[in-house]
C-alpha positions as a printed NumPy array, in Angstrom:
array([[102.543,  93.805,  79.452],
       [103.802,  97.214,  79.902],
       [103.365,  98.926,  83.821],
       [101.981, 101.987,  84.193],
       [102.845, 104.521,  87.022],
       [101.153, 104.39 ,  90.83 ],
       [100.649, 102.298,  93.319],
       [ 97.384, 101.382,  95.659],
       [ 97.985,  99.304,  98.354],
       [ 96.271,  96.338,  98.684],
       [ 93.596,  96.009, 101.549],
       [ 94.831,  93.333, 104.331],
       [ 91.98 ,  90.966, 103.461],
       [ 93.029,  91.044,  99.318],
       [ 96.391,  90.152, 100.531],
       [ 95.884,  86.961, 102.761],
       [ 93.381,  85.721,  99.886],
       [ 96.452,  85.521,  97.467],
       [ 99.088,  84.462,  98.992],
       [101.228,  81.686,  99.795],
       [ 98.339,  79.647, 101.435],
       [ 95.348,  80.536, 100.232],
       [ 94.487,  81.557,  96.543],
       [ 90.263,  81.777,  97.007],
       [ 88.591,  82.591,  93.875],
       [ 84.811,  83.781,  92.814],
       [ 83.092,  82.128,  90.171],
       [ 79.967,  83.737,  88.844],
       [ 77.3  ,  81.627,  86.783],
       [ 74.466,  83.434,  84.117],
       [ 71.938,  81.18 ,  82.092],
       [ 71.454,  82.625,  79.117],
       [ 67.238,  81.768,  78.295],
       [ 68.792,  82.44 ,  74.092],
       [ 71.783,  80.74 ,  72.41 ],
       [ 75.122,  82.714,  73.019],
       [ 77.116,  83.989,  70.063],
       [ 80.877,  83.8  ,  71.245],
       [ 81.5  ,  86.438,  69.219],
       [ 85.545,  87.4  ,  70.712],
       [ 85.193,  90.699,  69.438],
       [ 82.076,  91.802,  70.375],
       [ 82.705,  90.518,  73.689],
       [ 86.609,  92.3  ,  73.872],
       [ 84.681,  95.874,  72.924],
       [ 81.809,  95.262,  76.038],
       [ 84.476,  94.079,  78.423],
       [ 86.948,  97.363,  77.711],
       [ 83.158,  99.686,  77.553],
       [ 81.72 ,  98.429,  80.083],
       [ 83.775,  96.015,  83.089],
       [ 87.354,  97.676,  82.863],
       [ 85.5  , 101.247,  83.716],
       [ 83.734,  99.566,  86.916],
       [ 87.3  ,  99.441,  88.866],
       [ 90.873,  99.812,  88.387],
       [ 91.508,  96.61 ,  90.404],
       [ 90.207,  94.675,  87.134],
       [ 93.05 ,  96.445,  85.057],
       [ 95.666,  95.934,  87.874],
       [ 98.123,  93.021,  89.206],
       [ 99.258,  92.584,  92.956],
       [103.159,  93.393,  93.047],
       [105.236,  93.343,  96.796],
       [106.837,  96.41 ,  97.962],
       [109.955,  96.464,  99.874],
       [108.894,  95.827, 102.99 ],
       [106.344,  92.534, 101.425],
       [103.253,  94.367, 101.417],
       [101.061,  93.237,  98.171],
       [100.238,  96.969,  95.976],
       [ 97.598,  97.241,  93.418],
       [ 99.574,  98.558,  89.942],
       [ 97.794,  99.651,  86.717],
       [ 99.055,  97.377,  83.754],
       [ 97.776,  97.749,  79.8  ],
       [ 95.006,  94.455,  79.74 ],
       [ 95.166,  92.761,  77.007],
       [ 91.092,  91.564,  76.989],
       [ 91.637,  88.628,  74.831],
       [ 93.848,  86.549,  76.718],
       [ 90.873,  87.109,  79.569],
       [ 88.273,  85.416,  77.251],
       [ 87.72 ,  82.108,  77.025],
       [ 85.841,  80.143,  74.659],
       [ 85.859,  76.709,  75.332],
       [ 85.084,  73.623,  72.516],
       [ 82.834,  70.692,  72.965],
       [ 81.708,  67.985,  71.138],
       [ 79.033,  69.077,  68.477],
       [ 75.828,  67.363,  68.063],
       [ 75.323,  66.359,  71.592],
       [ 72.079,  66.215,  73.868],
       [ 71.46 ,  68.875,  76.715],
       [ 72.05 ,  66.828,  79.192],
       [ 75.863,  65.895,  77.475],
       [ 76.252,  69.202,  77.161],
       [ 75.46 ,  69.378,  81.157],
       [ 78.476,  66.722,  81.887],
       [ 80.738,  68.838,  79.731],
       [ 80.114,  71.969,  81.455],
       [ 80.576,  70.159,  85.107],
       [ 83.853,  68.849,  83.788],
       [ 84.965,  72.633,  82.488],
       [ 83.55 ,  74.113,  85.458],
       [ 86.   ,  71.808,  88.171],
       [ 88.96 ,  72.683,  85.743],
       [ 89.357,  76.025,  85.861],
       [ 88.189,  76.176,  89.707],
       [ 91.434,  73.771,  90.241],
       [ 93.787,  76.648,  87.969],
       [ 95.312,  79.499,  89.842],
       [ 95.462,  82.974,  88.41 ],
       [ 98.903,  83.515,  87.056],
       [100.344,  87.178,  88.767],
       [101.604,  88.636,  85.863],
       [ 97.852,  90.19 ,  84.379],
       [ 94.819,  91.081,  86.088],
       [ 93.139,  88.792,  88.35 ],
       [ 89.981,  87.997,  85.76 ],
       [ 88.374,  85.649,  83.34 ],
       [ 85.566,  85.569,  81.392],
       [ 84.276,  82.14 ,  79.706],
       [ 81.742,  82.061,  76.967],
       [ 80.263,  78.867,  76.66 ],
       [ 77.601,  78.77 ,  73.205],
       [ 76.181,  74.564,  74.024],
       [ 72.997,  74.197,  75.044],
       [ 72.716,  72.457,  78.508],
       [ 69.338,  71.083,  80.331],
       [ 69.479,  74.011,  81.958],
       [ 70.089,  77.134,  79.729],
       [ 70.144,  78.227,  76.006],
       [ 74.122,  78.894,  76.679],
       [ 75.927,  79.82 ,  79.928],
       [ 78.671,  82.952,  80.393],
       [ 80.947,  82.363,  83.728],
       [ 82.909,  85.039,  85.413],
       [ 86.055,  83.705,  87.092],
       [ 87.406,  86.635,  89.481],
       [ 90.157,  86.249,  92.477],
       [ 88.663,  87.151,  95.661],
       [ 91.552,  89.789,  96.452],
       [ 89.029,  92.151,  93.582],
       [ 86.547,  92.052,  96.541],
       [ 83.315,  90.373,  98.264],
       [ 80.381,  88.944,  97.171],
       [ 78.542,  92.647,  97.6  ],
       [ 81.452,  94.225,  95.372],
       [ 81.326,  92.033,  93.001],
       [ 77.421,  91.574,  92.624],
       [ 77.497,  95.618,  92.559],
       [ 79.632,  95.468,  89.797],
       [ 77.316,  93.333,  87.911],
       [ 74.238,  94.911,  88.738],
       [ 76.425,  97.747,  86.756],
       [ 77.021,  95.524,  83.797],
       [ 73.013,  94.67 ,  83.626],
       [ 69.939,  95.911,  82.693],
       [ 66.106,  95.232,  83.08 ],
       [ 65.102,  92.649,  80.453],
       [ 61.104,  93.893,  80.157],
       [ 62.561,  97.314,  79.636],
       [ 66.567,  98.187,  80.004],
       [ 65.62 , 102.174,  80.479],
       [ 64.601, 100.831,  84.173],
       [ 67.253,  99.913,  87.01 ],
       [ 67.516,  96.735,  88.094],
       [ 65.655,  96.447,  92.117],
       [ 66.626,  94.734,  94.89 ],
       [ 64.454,  92.935,  97.678],
       [ 62.85 ,  95.273, 100.292],
       [ 64.92 ,  94.943, 103.473],
       [ 62.935,  95.372, 106.617],
       [ 64.556,  95.626, 109.778],
       [ 63.064,  94.091, 113.296],
       [ 61.4  ,  97.001, 115.521],
       [ 63.589,  98.331, 117.891],
       [ 63.007,  96.936, 121.474],
       [ 61.384,  99.059, 124.159],
       [ 63.475, 101.614, 125.989],
       [ 61.377, 101.451, 129.023],
       [ 63.787,  98.754, 130.076],
       [ 64.399,  98.273, 134.072],
       [ 68.199,  99.26 , 135.535],
       [ 68.123,  95.588, 136.523],
       [ 67.248,  94.925, 132.506],
       [ 70.55 ,  97.064, 130.849],
       [ 72.529,  95.893, 133.733],
       [ 71.898,  91.903, 132.499],
       [ 72.583,  92.545, 129.3  ],
       [ 75.584,  94.511, 129.577],
       [ 76.587,  91.472, 131.245],
       [ 75.705,  89.626, 128.639],
       [ 76.899,  91.256, 126.378],
       [ 80.635,  90.885, 127.646],
       [ 80.468,  87.608, 128.373],
       [ 79.694,  87.026, 124.953],
       [ 82.429,  89.017, 123.75 ],
       [ 85.024,  87.223, 125.492],
       [ 83.51 ,  83.542, 124.983],
       [ 82.662,  84.478, 121.1  ],
       [ 87.097,  85.655, 121.116],
       [ 88.424,  82.859, 122.561],
       [ 86.632,  80.209, 120.837],
       [ 87.336,  81.854, 117.847],
       [ 90.827,  82.2  , 118.394],
       [ 90.782,  78.284, 119.602],
       [ 89.285,  77.057, 116.657],
       [ 91.602,  78.422, 114.507],
       [ 94.28 ,  77.262, 116.518],
       [ 93.758,  73.88 , 117.962],
       [ 90.339,  72.913, 117.574],
       [ 89.663,  70.737, 114.983],
       [ 85.843,  69.926, 113.928],
       [ 85.661,  66.155, 114.029],
       [ 85.639,  64.361, 111.011],
       [ 82.467,  63.615, 109.618],
       [ 80.867,  62.363, 105.835],
       [ 81.305,  66.54 , 105.478],
       [ 84.807,  67.1  , 106.236],
       [ 87.292,  64.601, 105.597],
       [ 90.55 ,  66.66 , 108.008],
       [ 92.786,  66.273, 105.018],
       [ 95.231,  67.993, 103.727],
       [ 94.789,  69.455, 100.118],
       [ 91.63 ,  69.912,  99.635],
       [ 90.946,  72.819,  98.026],
       [ 92.711,  71.786,  95.12 ],
       [ 91.081,  68.806,  94.466],
       [ 87.7  ,  68.761,  91.839],
       [ 84.568,  69.742,  92.418],
       [ 80.657,  68.857,  91.925],
       [ 77.74 ,  71.448,  92.29 ],
       [ 74.705,  70.348,  93.388],
       [ 71.807,  73.762,  93.054],
       [ 68.626,  73.819,  94.599],
       [ 65.921,  76.59 ,  94.289],
       [ 63.529,  77.298,  96.283],
       [ 61.006,  80.23 ,  96.687],
       [ 61.249,  82.952,  98.66 ],
       [ 57.603,  83.019,  99.228],
       [ 57.811,  80.366, 101.283],
       [ 60.836,  81.673, 103.23 ],
       [ 59.336,  84.491, 104.538],
       [ 55.746,  82.364, 105.261],
       [ 58.515,  80.462, 107.07 ],
       [ 59.647,  83.531, 108.603],
       [ 56.802,  85.17 , 109.769],
       [ 54.951,  81.812, 111.752],
       [ 58.371,  81.816, 113.616],
       [ 59.34 ,  85.193, 114.106],
       [ 62.367,  84.923, 112.593],
       [ 64.994,  86.46 , 110.206],
       [ 64.819,  85.456, 106.361],
       [ 68.556,  84.35 , 106.75 ],
       [ 67.494,  82.538, 110.094],
       [ 65.349,  80.292, 107.985],
       [ 67.939,  79.905, 105.377],
       [ 70.384,  78.717, 107.686],
       [ 67.922,  76.433, 109.716],
       [ 67.002,  74.63 , 106.567],
       [ 70.966,  74.141, 105.66 ],
       [ 71.403,  72.782, 108.843],
       [ 68.72 ,  70.363, 108.661],
       [ 69.313,  68.963, 105.597],
       [ 73.109,  68.842, 106.345],
       [ 72.852,  66.585, 109.529],
       [ 70.492,  64.208, 107.732],
       [ 72.927,  63.823, 104.826],
       [ 75.503,  62.574, 107.586],
       [ 73.33 ,  60.72 , 109.125],
       [ 72.319,  59.07 , 106.093],
       [ 75.876,  58.512, 105.375],
       [ 77.12 ,  57.471, 109.006],
       [ 74.532,  57.48 , 111.198],
       [ 77.414,  58.736, 114.787],
       [ 77.511,  61.675, 113.003],
       [ 74.515,  62.916, 113.471],
       [ 75.955,  64.358, 117.147],
       [ 79.607,  64.981, 115.845],
       [ 80.879,  68.52 , 116.475],
       [ 80.616,  70.617, 113.272],
       [ 80.919,  74.334, 112.946],
       [ 79.731,  76.337, 110.047],
       [ 81.254,  79.622, 108.872],
       [ 78.654,  82.448, 108.186],
       [ 80.217,  85.285, 106.276],
       [ 78.546,  88.323, 107.935],
       [ 78.672,  91.379, 105.767],
       [ 80.472,  94.569, 108.069],
       [ 79.056,  97.31 , 106.128],
       [ 77.001,  99.73 , 108.121],
       [ 74.104,  99.748, 105.401],
       [ 72.027,  96.977, 104.038],
       [ 71.354,  97.426,  99.959],
       [ 73.781,  97.903,  97.043],
       [ 75.112, 101.48 ,  96.491],
       [ 76.456, 102.457,  93.21 ],
       [ 80.045, 101.851,  92.346],
       [ 80.849, 105.104,  92.562],
       [ 79.899, 105.665,  96.337],
       [ 81.788, 102.688,  96.963],
       [ 84.914, 104.215,  95.306],
       [ 84.497, 107.098,  97.551],
       [ 87.335, 107.011,  99.733],
       [ 85.016, 107.981, 103.348],
       [ 82.431, 105.895, 101.892],
       [ 80.257, 103.373, 104.264],
       [ 80.174, 100.91 , 101.467],
       [ 83.773, 100.658, 100.594],
       [ 84.597,  98.559,  97.64 ],
       [ 86.673,  95.44 ,  98.913],
       [ 86.105,  92.636, 100.934],
       [ 84.23 ,  94.138, 104.021],
       [ 83.285,  90.999, 106.039],
       [ 84.014,  88.254, 108.991],
       [ 83.428,  84.838, 110.006],
       [ 80.364,  84.07 , 112.321],
       [ 81.623,  80.824, 113.956],
       [ 78.337,  78.629, 114.011],
       [ 77.682,  75.356, 115.775],
       [ 75.56 ,  72.989, 114.133],
       [ 72.367,  71.986, 116.045],
       [ 73.186,  67.969, 116.674],
       [ 70.03 ,  65.246, 115.907],
       [ 68.778,  64.732, 119.133],
       [ 66.115,  62.618, 118.111],
       [ 67.402,  60.687, 115.072],
       [ 63.892,  58.652, 114.094],
       [ 61.141,  61.689, 114.595],
       [ 63.872,  65.97 , 115.165],
       [ 61.792,  68.917, 115.454],
       [ 62.527,  70.231, 112.073],
       [ 61.999,  74.412, 113.793],
       [ 64.486,  73.583, 116.313],
       [ 67.155,  74.347, 113.945],
       [ 65.547,  77.567, 112.695],
       [ 65.663,  78.647, 115.632],
       [ 68.653,  77.248, 117.331],
       [ 70.133,  79.468, 114.291],
       [ 68.63 ,  81.666, 115.132],
       [ 69.703,  82.209, 118.586],
       [ 72.925,  81.827, 118.209],
       [ 73.166,  84.071, 114.817],
       [ 71.653,  86.804, 117.288],
       [ 73.77 ,  86.481, 119.952],
       [ 77.361,  86.416, 117.668],
       [ 76.23 ,  89.462, 116.109],
       [ 75.816,  91.112, 119.823],
       [ 79.427,  90.992, 120.877],
       [ 82.7  ,  91.858, 119.77 ],
       [ 84.289,  88.424, 119.561],
       [ 84.074,  89.873, 115.584],
       [ 85.485,  92.402, 116.295],
       [ 88.383,  91.632, 118.761],
       [ 89.743,  88.688, 116.42 ],
       [ 90.146,  91.474, 113.851],
       [ 91.894,  93.467, 116.297],
       [ 94.468,  90.058, 116.81 ],
       [ 95.103,  89.724, 113.092],
       [ 96.066,  93.543, 112.756],
       [ 98.575,  93.027, 115.447],
       [ 99.828,  89.688, 113.64 ],
       [ 99.712,  91.806, 110.64 ],
       [102.076,  94.6  , 111.86 ],
       [104.567,  91.932, 113.839],
       [104.844,  89.259, 111.73 ],
       [103.874,  89.848, 108.259],
       [100.243,  89.239, 106.265],
       [101.244,  85.461, 105.534],
       [101.079,  84.73 , 109.36 ],
       [ 97.387,  86.33 , 109.314],
       [ 97.095,  84.241, 105.932],
       [ 98.168,  81.191, 108.14 ],
       [ 95.63 ,  81.669, 110.56 ],
       [ 92.758,  82.35 , 108.204],
       [ 93.827,  78.769, 106.065],
       [ 93.435,  77.46 , 109.887],
       [ 89.89 ,  79.316, 110.59 ],
       [ 88.868,  78.015, 107.212],
       [ 90.211,  73.842, 107.341],
       [ 89.259,  73.215, 111.182],
       [ 85.439,  74.216, 110.494],
       [ 83.282,  71.96 , 108.228],
       [ 81.171,  74.47 , 105.732],
       [ 81.214,  77.801, 105.155],
       [ 77.901,  79.366, 104.361],
       [ 78.008,  83.167, 102.317],
       [ 74.999,  85.261, 100.478],
       [ 73.971,  88.133,  97.923],
       [ 71.109,  90.233,  97.351],
       [ 70.197,  89.697,  93.673],
       [ 67.605,  91.45 ,  91.203],
       [ 63.665,  90.793,  91.356],
       [ 63.149,  91.547,  87.957],
       [ 64.726,  89.34 ,  85.469],
       [ 67.986,  90.784,  84.156],
       [ 69.842,  90.719,  80.872],
       [ 73.666,  90.753,  79.787],
       [ 73.948,  92.603,  75.765],
       [ 69.887,  91.556,  75.029],
       [ 71.086,  87.771,  76.517],
       [ 67.827,  87.459,  79.119],
       [ 69.794,  85.763,  82.099],
       [ 67.245,  82.677,  83.312],
       [ 69.465,  81.811,  86.601],
       [ 72.24 ,  82.48 ,  88.093],
       [ 74.637,  80.913,  91.144],
       [ 78.499,  81.863,  92.303],
       [ 80.976,  79.599,  93.869],
       [ 83.389,  80.728,  96.467],
       [ 86.551,  78.206,  95.386],
       [ 90.364,  77.596,  96.608],
       [ 88.972,  77.102, 100.377],
       [ 90.284,  74.361, 101.756],
       [ 86.92 ,  72.338, 102.936],
       [ 84.851,  69.854, 101.368],
       [ 81.641,  71.674, 101.082],
       [ 80.903,  74.962, 100.874],
       [ 77.415,  76.551,  99.974],
       [ 76.44 ,  79.93 ,  98.553],
       [ 73.408,  82.027,  98.009],
       [ 71.885,  84.317,  95.676],
       [ 68.002,  85.21 ,  95.268],
       [ 66.857,  86.294,  91.607],
       [ 63.515,  86.453,  90.368],
       [ 61.739,  85.537,  93.352],
       [ 63.123,  82.477,  93.851],
       [ 66.753,  81.835,  96.572],
       [ 69.276,  79.716,  94.653],
       [ 71.322,  77.306,  97.031],
       [ 74.667,  76.442,  95.075],
       [ 77.194,  73.21 ,  97.227],
       [ 80.263,  72.818,  95.58 ],
       [ 81.952,  69.909,  97.413],
       [ 84.924,  67.858,  96.651],
       [ 84.292,  65.418,  93.671],
       [ 84.198,  61.49 ,  94.694],
       [ 84.463,  62.341,  98.835],
       [ 80.211,  63.559,  98.607],
       [ 77.168,  62.737,  96.736],
       [ 75.997,  66.07 ,  95.352],
       [ 72.238,  64.069,  94.116],
       [ 71.981,  62.567,  98.001],
       [ 72.872,  66.124,  99.469],
       [ 70.585,  67.958,  97.271],
       [ 67.67 ,  65.477,  98.346],
       [ 68.676,  65.921, 102.099],
       [ 68.187,  69.644, 101.78 ],
       [ 65.041,  69.623,  99.884],
       [ 64.005,  66.982, 102.585],
       [ 64.884,  69.647, 105.171],
       [ 62.917,  73.007, 103.623],
       [ 59.506,  70.371, 102.796],
       [ 60.163,  69.734, 106.623],
       [ 60.342,  72.451, 107.818],
       [ 57.465,  73.876, 105.635],
       [ 55.452,  71.75 , 106.987],
       [ 55.892,  72.503, 110.241],
       [ 55.971,  76.125, 110.291],
       [ 52.925,  75.936, 108.608],
       [ 51.226,  73.513, 111.552],
       [ 52.896,  76.354, 113.783],
       [ 50.791,  79.155, 116.2  ],
       [ 52.315,  82.009, 114.388],
       [ 54.387,  84.255, 116.775]])
């Protein structure tokens, strides 16, 4: 592979996610409504004309400089090395191909990217499953960017299925009304004291959780070493966004609060079914917070500007959110989980805990190098029970090279946890995907518990007086 001149510094998070202790990847799965023609020449042409120009990262490898800092270096890309077309037995039923696809995704999830070529690949699966006529899988290293960046890249490759000349649109984002400025001096002092206390406590707790304090071992956390290298199974659940908004309006919270409450209640119900004592275990979710100062996606050109407020890359932080307990095993109030999630997340966002932790990591990086920070991040993930991340998808049906996309979802892999949860909205629905260690968790049982939690919360919200 011939190297070109020029180096660009890799961001700190890119270095942490591609280190000796962490190798985190994102897998995006697009389900086609029509059969996929596995024409390698056509695929290579599209990648060369549409995908590679999006960002030089897709044509770069990571190299170390003399100080041990990683840099991006442009290379000549041999596209045929990045295109994979698996061969399965022919003439099987779609349900049989479901199993083949699941095993295939598990296998590519466990494989590490070679460091001598750009950190991405595409897999074209032509076999029909019970969910799609064909499947396109993108695997990208997390060092290339976070979900926001990569969804922005994906949107630039897609067209509207109904009218390619029109742009895809995203759900409108409505901010809550600002609080009145007529607060008393006493109220402002109280808020300031609360802000300082929350910042100090969040920062201290974050440091402890990343170094000394582990979650309990439960049906969703084995505590074993090397869980990131084990085979996975995926459970997909689809919910109506209108139902989520209905619950939001009833309780006076955000859609994200509703989703977090459903996941927390569903996870606790699963834990209780497997081991009754785990209903009150100490379990923490890491909720990924986009630290960009704007909502909605911007163009790739805007993201790549040097001083952009919505820069490409890994612009996020972890919020440590303690999962509410199942206090009443027989008849828990499902709305407590939504309200508790709302209270905790709001408190976490209104503190400087994330900022202070980030500053400490910068100091550690300067003194001990990126590998030391990568070990800290690994500990943060390993000591918690699950990670929750989400991205916003198009409102309209999208199409990839005249292949209407029936559904899409993504997974975050290579994380030292037995359970990771990702979410994406698309065509008025929310898809929740749970990637879990094969043989340790029961994907069908987990799916049933989360769906049960949704029904419980929806029913309880209908009985609630609107706030």
